[in-house]
Amino acid sequence: MASDRTPPLRPFHPFHPLRETQTPPVGAPAAPLVLKPGTEWAGAWQRCLAAAPEAFRDERVLNLWAGTWQPDGTPLPAVTPVDGTPVPGPPRLDAATAHRAVRAAVDAHREWLHVPLADRKARVAAALDALDAHRDLLALLLVWEIGKPWRLARADVDRAVDGVRWYVAEIDRMLPGRAPLPGPVSNIASWNYPMSVLVHAMLVQALAGNAVIAKTPTDGGLACLTLASALAAREGVPLTLVSGSGGELSEALVRAPGIGCVSFVGGRDTGARVATAVADLGKRHVLEQEGLNAWGVWGFSDWTALGARIRKTFEYAKQRCTAYPRFVVQREAFADFLAVYLPAVRDVRFGHPLAVEAPGDDLPELDFGPLINAAKAEELTGQVAEAVRRGAVPLHRGRLADGRFLPGQDTGAYVPAVALLSPPPSSPLHHAEPFGPVDTVVPVDTEAELLAAMNASNGALVAALSCDDEAVFARLAPQIRAFKVGRNGPRSRGDREELFGGFGASWRGAFVGGELLVRAVTEGPTGERLPGNFPEYHLMP
């Protein structure tokens, strides 16, 4: 649910820019890996307690509502996907308390919408400075809580801070003739990009004049989001952060009459329920849902360039809404495709994100760490096995033994890279996003088959088509049901001015990105039709 664009790396302390670690000579026994000193979870937790004592207490986090960190809710047990050891779980509120929190946010919204823009900019800018000052800790929390490799975790934090700074600089030109919504924005987001998607959206929503509510994802990101929210709340940004099950809190976070807009990022099943609720109530909404993003290969010859891009598609184990888990390849070019695809997949590196050969080594450059939890790993492994039993052909099956792990660590959440040829229509891998390091490859003979295979999920967020002939690309690209289609390269969520949305079942409500994000959470002239997918109309930017 976020961009593939990585900002330039900044120097930091105590961990230094990554370099490839040296491997022992051939035939020499490999020394057991060790946890990089200074990266332990216990140390990260103590740093949270010191940085935001109002939000963290002993072995639990608090909920933020009515402008105060509240010791309510029942903490759930949780473990890190990195090695299966315990971490604090979300303090789940009951429905009645969630309604009280929403009413308090409505009151805060009525005050905040009268705060002058210059003051809002100053408070958000101060929050960004605080986030930047705690960049290393926020990134380390992302490693432990959702398994992101260190480079990608830092990029998530940097994109949140740098992206919102752009809005602080540009917001003056976006707001003339517009006003805050009549109530706060309620955010329900997935776990995979807590900073660059959720915190980014929350701060822009507040900058535009709205109080903000967010539900912490149940699967991960709790401590990171809590620390980020504490730093912003200190600067007077009106945030509410609560935990709980979607089913129990949806009445308050989606249906409460005071909510001005619902922003959702997640799967289609939950998204469909939210869409039904907001449509019935006529609420402003932004619902980003999954889609099977496909990469087509048709009339193409620059195999070296394509091969250089394959490995990068496995970043973060394809656990992002702009991943490319489906390759649709012209049959007569299939041998050339495999000649560059298979070596790239075999080079994918995965394992414990904080494991090093020696204490003084830099953190490893990995393509991915664990999946979000062991249950997801088991589900995906089962889907692969079932697809093979029903006729899919394994092109590549990585081995868990090839991963980088600490001696004796729990590896239940890890899945090596897999590539399957032609999954059967009965398999979920045929038509749905796996959200894991599993590619499906489909050979086709005609343009019609190419388009049908690329459009298997009835709408996607992004797509790519490797094609030598620009005229052929121009003819085929409009028939691919994705919001963005890249020629000979991937498209991503994008930053700053770049817009983002989806086709078909992958998106409902207002499109975002650039000025459209501000328009999605403000009111304009009477009768304004926002670009997006709405029940009564579809309007492209």
XYZ file of C-alpha atoms in Angstrom:
541
model
C 0.000 0.000 0.000
C 2.960 2.189 -0.665
C 5.486 3.421 -3.153
C 8.488 1.448 -4.384
C 10.442 4.687 -4.632
C 13.233 4.804 -2.043
C 14.630 8.210 -1.018
C 18.367 8.824 -0.846
C 19.915 7.230 2.214
C 20.949 9.557 5.025
C 23.846 8.982 7.398
C 22.758 7.826 10.828
C 24.011 6.538 14.162
C 24.732 3.956 15.499
C 24.023 1.896 12.379
C 25.956 2.882 9.294
C 24.992 2.713 5.596
C 24.724 -0.872 4.505
C 27.433 -2.748 2.658
C 27.579 -6.306 1.488
C 28.987 -8.517 4.223
C 31.944 -10.703 3.337
C 31.429 -14.418 2.879
C 33.917 -16.984 4.186
C 36.268 -18.697 1.740
C 34.925 -21.683 -0.139
C 35.098 -24.744 2.085
C 35.398 -22.777 5.315
C 32.667 -23.411 7.912
C 30.263 -20.484 8.228
C 30.340 -18.849 11.644
C 26.962 -18.678 13.427
C 25.200 -15.360 12.922
C 24.639 -13.035 15.889
C 22.130 -10.307 16.639
C 23.608 -6.904 15.856
C 24.431 -5.257 19.211
C 22.196 -2.284 19.919
C 19.261 -3.632 17.924
C 17.665 -5.809 20.625
C 13.912 -5.441 21.133
C 14.358 -4.839 24.864
C 16.597 -1.879 24.124
C 14.194 -0.463 21.541
C 11.342 -0.724 24.043
C 13.328 1.100 26.713
C 14.048 3.853 24.215
C 10.288 4.163 23.587
C 9.658 4.505 27.320
C 12.269 7.252 27.504
C 11.142 9.076 24.359
C 7.388 9.092 25.105
C 6.694 8.038 28.709
C 3.158 9.379 28.405
C 2.317 6.753 25.755
C 4.220 3.672 27.007
C 3.825 2.060 30.392
C 5.879 -0.877 31.637
C 5.064 -3.677 29.166
C 2.115 -2.101 27.333
C 1.104 0.866 25.221
C -1.816 3.192 25.837
C -4.642 4.477 23.655
C -4.772 8.156 22.724
C -8.156 9.844 22.832
C -9.674 13.032 24.245
C -6.182 14.495 24.056
C -4.868 12.085 26.702
C -3.072 8.748 26.738
C -5.572 6.416 28.351
C -4.717 3.189 30.245
C -7.822 1.439 28.952
C -8.316 -1.516 26.671
C -7.323 -5.142 27.088
C -3.813 -5.863 25.734
C -3.650 -8.827 23.395
C -0.668 -11.165 23.332
C 1.622 -10.621 20.359
C 4.922 -11.845 18.960
C 7.389 -10.378 16.509
C 7.471 -12.123 13.133
C 11.255 -11.784 13.150
C 11.876 -14.573 15.664
C 8.547 -15.346 17.347
C 9.432 -13.762 20.696
C 6.790 -11.763 22.629
C 6.203 -8.042 22.065
C 3.429 -5.826 23.491
C 0.096 -6.318 21.778
C -2.655 -3.816 20.964
C -4.813 -2.637 23.909
C -8.237 -3.440 22.460
C -11.056 -1.050 23.309
C -14.671 -2.094 23.561
C -17.300 -0.524 21.326
C -18.636 1.845 23.991
C -15.213 3.331 24.693
C -14.541 3.659 20.970
C -17.730 5.722 20.606
C -16.536 7.985 23.430
C -13.207 8.391 21.664
C -14.946 9.336 18.410
C -17.149 11.895 20.159
C -14.043 13.444 21.707
C -12.416 13.580 18.253
C -15.500 15.342 16.871
C -15.135 17.967 19.602
C -11.441 18.361 18.787
C -12.318 18.722 15.105
C -14.662 21.628 15.818
C -11.791 23.452 17.488
C -9.068 22.521 15.019
C -10.924 23.651 11.920
C -10.723 27.219 13.237
C -6.947 27.081 13.804
C -5.258 29.317 11.172
C -3.349 27.515 8.444
C -0.066 29.112 9.512
C -0.459 27.603 12.982
C -1.377 24.185 11.554
C 1.702 24.271 9.343
C 3.918 25.170 12.298
C 2.564 22.345 14.447
C 2.839 19.726 11.715
C 6.357 20.922 10.849
C 7.352 20.603 14.511
C 5.932 17.072 14.547
C 8.022 16.232 11.482
C 11.158 17.513 13.178
C 10.418 15.242 16.139
C 9.840 12.245 13.891
C 13.093 12.952 12.087
C 14.947 13.157 15.394
C 13.664 9.657 16.302
C 14.129 8.216 12.825
C 16.428 5.362 13.855
C 14.139 4.201 16.644
C 11.017 4.334 14.467
C 12.801 2.285 11.808
C 14.045 -0.285 14.337
C 10.494 -0.699 15.633
C 9.341 -1.413 12.077
C 11.991 -4.120 11.750
C 10.830 -5.888 14.902
C 7.083 -5.334 14.561
C 6.497 -6.039 10.868
C 9.763 -7.622 9.746
C 11.031 -4.953 7.351
C 14.706 -5.108 6.431
C 16.605 -2.116 7.790
C 16.976 -0.258 4.492
C 13.259 -0.497 3.747
C 12.317 0.438 7.313
C 14.375 3.620 7.105
C 12.847 4.396 3.724
C 9.346 4.063 5.214
C 10.148 6.648 7.881
C 11.943 8.964 5.470
C 9.102 8.927 2.949
C 6.598 9.851 5.637
C 8.660 12.804 6.851
C 9.823 14.031 3.455
C 6.396 13.576 1.894
C 4.558 15.586 4.530
C 7.231 18.309 4.390
C 6.322 18.739 0.727
C 2.678 19.246 1.682
C 3.642 21.797 4.351
C 5.440 23.749 1.622
C 2.663 23.377 -0.969
C -0.562 23.433 1.063
C -1.210 27.172 0.615
C -1.940 26.754 -3.094
C -4.186 23.732 -2.486
C -6.678 25.211 -0.014
C -8.171 28.382 -1.539
C -11.906 27.824 -1.962
C -11.827 24.719 0.221
C -12.779 24.040 3.851
C -12.225 21.185 6.323
C -14.742 18.376 6.387
C -17.672 18.564 8.842
C -16.061 15.871 11.002
C -12.754 14.076 11.596
C -11.138 11.633 9.194
C -11.206 8.013 10.390
C -8.276 5.869 9.206
C -8.266 2.071 9.097
C -5.052 0.880 7.487
C -3.104 -2.303 6.971
C 0.118 -3.038 8.820
C 2.684 -2.939 6.021
C 3.415 0.805 5.727
C 2.657 2.416 9.104
C 4.719 5.519 8.414
C 4.779 6.295 4.687
C 1.077 5.518 4.187
C -0.760 5.895 7.511
C 1.227 8.548 9.410
C 1.745 10.441 6.152
C -2.011 10.510 5.515
C -2.829 11.442 9.104
C -0.539 14.475 9.132
C -1.754 15.725 5.741
C -5.361 15.321 6.887
C -4.584 17.406 9.980
C -2.712 19.972 7.901
C -5.848 20.383 5.776
C -7.856 21.281 8.896
C -9.250 17.970 10.156
C -8.948 16.133 13.434
C -7.713 12.603 12.791
C -8.641 9.167 14.122
C -6.610 6.041 13.407
C -6.968 2.401 14.395
C -3.717 0.555 14.965
C -3.440 -2.490 12.692
C -3.979 -5.679 14.663
C -1.109 -7.498 12.938
C 1.754 -5.090 13.649
C 3.159 -1.590 13.881
C 1.710 -0.749 17.298
C 4.810 0.686 19.004
C 5.932 2.573 15.906
C 2.525 4.212 15.431
C 2.232 4.962 19.139
C 5.603 6.708 19.227
C 4.863 8.681 16.044
C 1.454 9.739 17.374
C 2.927 10.754 20.738
C 5.493 12.975 19.049
C 2.825 14.646 16.903
C 0.306 15.011 19.742
C 2.912 16.843 21.810
C 2.949 19.544 19.136
C -0.814 19.996 19.370
C -1.821 17.952 16.314
C -5.330 16.568 17.096
C -4.819 12.819 16.813
C -6.775 9.887 18.189
C -5.109 6.451 18.136
C -7.084 3.432 19.305
C -6.779 -0.340 19.107
C -9.436 -2.992 18.716
C -11.001 -5.492 16.383
C -12.428 -4.121 13.166
C -15.742 -5.823 13.781
C -16.190 -4.332 17.233
C -14.988 -0.823 16.398
C -16.448 -0.388 12.914
C -19.738 0.966 14.253
C -17.800 3.842 15.824
C -14.988 4.326 13.308
C -17.085 3.952 10.153
C -20.743 4.524 10.977
C -20.631 7.184 13.709
C -22.558 10.241 12.449
C -19.769 12.646 13.382
C -17.175 11.023 11.065
C -16.413 13.247 8.067
C -14.468 10.748 5.966
C -13.378 7.109 6.153
C -9.944 6.226 4.774
C -9.272 2.496 4.428
C -6.254 0.546 3.168
C -6.527 -3.224 3.161
C -8.061 -6.331 1.643
C -11.122 -6.591 -0.531
C -13.314 -8.535 1.878
C -13.050 -5.989 4.679
C -13.006 -3.134 2.182
C -16.279 -4.311 0.663
C -17.966 -4.195 4.080
C -16.641 -0.692 4.690
C -17.738 0.366 1.207
C -21.262 -0.849 1.851
C -21.430 1.113 5.097
C -20.136 4.394 3.684
C -22.340 4.101 0.596
C -25.421 3.616 2.772
C -24.483 6.646 4.860
C -23.304 8.840 1.988
C -19.938 9.457 3.686
C -16.824 10.765 1.993
C -14.464 7.815 1.585
C -11.069 6.677 0.305
C -10.887 2.875 0.107
C -7.648 1.424 -1.269
C -7.959 -2.321 -1.774
C -5.813 -5.083 -3.160
C -5.475 -6.162 -6.763
C -3.316 -8.652 -8.660
C -0.781 -6.298 -10.238
C 0.591 -7.890 -13.407
C 3.701 -7.443 -15.514
C 3.159 -8.329 -19.153
C 5.844 -9.187 -21.706
C 4.854 -8.842 -25.373
C 6.981 -8.141 -28.441
C 9.979 -7.472 -26.225
C 13.745 -7.957 -26.610
C 15.686 -5.977 -23.961
C 16.121 -8.938 -21.634
C 19.120 -7.536 -19.798
C 17.076 -4.554 -18.633
C 14.173 -6.748 -17.535
C 16.452 -9.162 -15.689
C 17.906 -6.290 -13.673
C 14.423 -5.442 -12.364
C 13.243 -8.920 -11.341
C 15.008 -9.193 -7.997
C 13.728 -5.812 -6.848
C 10.139 -7.021 -7.308
C 10.709 -9.322 -4.299
C 11.431 -6.440 -1.907
C 9.645 -6.826 1.424
C 8.454 -10.253 0.264
C 5.961 -8.582 -2.087
C 3.960 -7.456 0.971
C 2.883 -4.183 -0.578
C -0.029 -3.109 -2.696
C 2.244 -2.154 -5.607
C 4.076 -5.495 -5.788
C 4.136 -7.467 -9.043
C 3.337 -11.144 -8.303
C 2.050 -12.023 -11.807
C 4.133 -12.208 -14.998
C 2.243 -12.761 -18.255
C 4.684 -13.708 -21.015
C 4.366 -14.182 -24.772
C 4.964 -17.897 -25.348
C 7.456 -17.501 -28.186
C 9.613 -15.359 -25.882
C 9.247 -17.630 -22.858
C 12.722 -19.180 -23.058
C 14.340 -15.736 -23.198
C 12.243 -14.639 -20.240
C 13.265 -17.631 -18.120
C 16.920 -17.054 -18.978
C 16.857 -13.739 -17.081
C 14.059 -14.452 -14.591
C 15.395 -17.607 -12.932
C 18.916 -16.298 -12.144
C 17.391 -13.172 -10.617
C 15.026 -15.157 -8.378
C 17.852 -17.435 -7.278
C 19.799 -14.365 -6.121
C 17.046 -13.195 -3.746
C 18.348 -12.894 -0.162
C 16.119 -13.304 2.885
C 16.360 -13.960 6.599
C 16.588 -12.279 10.007
C 16.934 -8.534 9.255
C 19.259 -7.890 12.209
C 21.561 -10.926 11.990
C 25.249 -10.305 11.221
C 28.406 -12.398 10.957
C 30.247 -10.341 13.592
C 29.127 -7.636 16.042
C 30.976 -4.915 14.167
C 29.418 -5.721 10.784
C 26.839 -3.513 9.152
C 23.294 -4.810 8.912
C 22.743 -7.115 5.936
C 21.307 -6.043 2.599
C 18.281 -8.350 2.369
C 15.428 -8.418 -0.105
C 13.010 -9.500 2.603
C 12.640 -10.851 6.096
C 9.621 -12.700 7.500
C 6.007 -12.461 6.433
C 3.772 -10.598 8.872
C 3.149 -13.730 10.972
C 3.491 -17.491 11.007
C -0.186 -17.969 10.179
C 0.238 -16.077 6.905
C 3.352 -18.089 6.093
C 1.466 -21.335 6.701
C -1.496 -20.161 4.613
C 0.696 -19.148 1.672
C 2.728 -22.353 1.827
C -0.523 -24.300 1.751
C -1.766 -22.349 -1.267
C 1.451 -23.105 -3.134
C 1.215 -26.809 -2.330
C -2.425 -26.943 -3.370
C -1.727 -25.130 -6.653
C 1.016 -27.636 -7.474
C -1.266 -30.578 -6.663
C -3.811 -29.145 -9.085
C -1.372 -28.704 -11.949
C 0.853 -25.656 -11.430
C 4.482 -26.310 -12.365
C 7.178 -25.128 -9.932
C 9.735 -23.043 -11.810
C 11.629 -22.163 -8.648
C 11.262 -23.179 -5.017
C 13.684 -21.593 -2.582
C 14.818 -23.395 0.541
C 14.449 -22.142 4.082
C 17.992 -23.410 4.647
C 19.248 -20.697 2.279
C 18.017 -17.928 4.598
C 20.170 -16.000 7.066
C 19.069 -16.947 10.582
C 20.318 -16.914 14.145
C 21.085 -20.309 15.671
C 17.880 -21.932 16.912
C 15.599 -18.998 16.120
C 11.924 -19.471 15.293
C 11.551 -19.321 11.490
C 7.810 -19.972 11.351
C 7.013 -16.670 9.605
C 9.568 -17.079 6.795
C 8.777 -18.285 3.268
C 11.487 -18.564 0.567
C 10.814 -17.225 -2.926
C 8.592 -19.388 -5.126
C 7.645 -19.177 -8.803
C 4.809 -21.228 -10.276
C 3.914 -21.727 -13.905
C 0.204 -21.541 -14.793
C -1.645 -21.868 -11.472
C -5.054 -23.494 -12.012
C -8.173 -21.284 -12.043
C -9.328 -22.986 -8.836
C -6.300 -21.655 -6.954
C -6.394 -18.297 -5.127
C -2.987 -17.661 -6.698
C -4.683 -17.505 -10.096
C -6.733 -14.394 -9.378
C -5.746 -12.875 -6.027
C -2.703 -11.097 -4.628
C -0.621 -13.581 -2.560
C 0.940 -10.870 -0.351
C 4.063 -12.978 -0.075
C 7.149 -13.942 -2.126
C 5.260 -16.060 -4.649
C 5.208 -15.306 -8.373
C 2.853 -16.829 -10.879
C 3.959 -16.944 -14.509
C 1.418 -17.363 -17.293
C 2.419 -17.952 -20.959
C 0.013 -16.609 -23.593
C -0.260 -16.703 -27.393
C -2.517 -13.758 -28.260
C -3.046 -10.188 -27.160
C -6.508 -11.124 -25.935
C -5.035 -13.813 -23.681
C -2.413 -11.336 -22.460
C -5.064 -8.831 -21.406
C -7.310 -11.483 -19.833
C -4.444 -12.831 -17.713
C -3.305 -9.349 -16.658
C -6.876 -8.401 -15.713
C -7.609 -11.574 -13.750
C -8.430 -9.760 -10.493
C -10.977 -7.291 -11.912
C -8.915 -4.211 -11.279
C -5.455 -3.403 -9.968
C -3.474 -0.450 -8.701
C -0.446 -0.703 -10.993
C 0.755 -2.744 -13.951
C 3.727 -2.903 -16.308
C 4.094 -3.958 -19.919
C 7.501 -4.716 -21.428
C 7.037 -3.962 -25.109
C 9.482 -2.698 -27.771
C 6.901 -1.040 -30.020
C 5.563 2.179 -28.508
C 2.472 2.041 -30.729
C 1.619 -1.461 -29.524
C 2.049 -0.346 -25.913
C -0.210 2.661 -26.543
C -2.889 0.338 -27.909
C -2.699 -2.302 -25.176
C -2.099 -0.189 -22.055
C -5.600 1.407 -21.944
C -7.104 -2.087 -21.897
C -5.182 -3.069 -18.764
C -7.386 -2.365 -15.753
C -4.799 -0.663 -13.570
C -4.579 2.957 -12.455
C -0.969 3.234 -13.638
C 0.707 1.222 -16.381
C 4.475 1.452 -16.843
C 6.222 0.766 -20.117
C 9.308 -1.450 -19.721
C 9.419 -0.681 -16.022
C 7.305 -0.767 -12.852
C 4.922 1.886 -11.609
C 4.505 2.597 -7.914
C 2.331 4.541 -5.534
C 4.500 7.617 -6.037
C 5.100 10.685 -3.923
C 4.185 14.348 -3.796
C 2.553 15.446 -7.072
C 1.980 11.906 -8.358
C -1.632 10.729 -8.162
C -2.750 7.307 -6.985
C -5.881 5.213 -7.283
C -7.181 1.987 -8.749
C -9.566 0.363 -11.197
C -12.419 -2.042 -10.607
C -12.576 -3.677 -7.188
C -9.111 -2.383 -6.210
C -10.355 1.105 -5.269
C -13.530 2.839 -4.128
C -13.978 6.502 -3.383
C -11.689 9.472 -3.952
C -8.283 9.147 -5.590
C -5.324 10.573 -3.665
C -1.777 11.828 -4.180
C -0.659 15.382 -4.800
C -3.464 17.886 -4.617
C -6.056 15.102 -4.812
C -5.156 13.958 -1.283
C -6.044 17.398 0.068
C -9.202 17.563 -2.031
C -10.257 14.139 -0.727
C -10.337 15.452 2.861
C -11.718 18.950 2.269
C -14.928 20.387 0.870
C -14.892 22.452 -2.287
C -17.526 24.274 -4.335
C -21.118 23.087 -4.183
C -21.668 20.177 -6.553
C -17.964 19.338 -6.857
C -17.255 15.874 -8.276
C -14.005 14.472 -6.926
C -11.941 12.195 -9.174
C -12.459 8.618 -8.032
C -14.671 5.546 -8.131
C -18.003 6.354 -6.514
C -21.302 4.439 -6.544
C -22.899 7.059 -8.768
C -19.975 7.913 -11.058
C -16.370 7.191 -12.071
C -14.131 10.180 -12.833
C -10.477 9.980 -13.826
C -8.211 12.944 -12.960
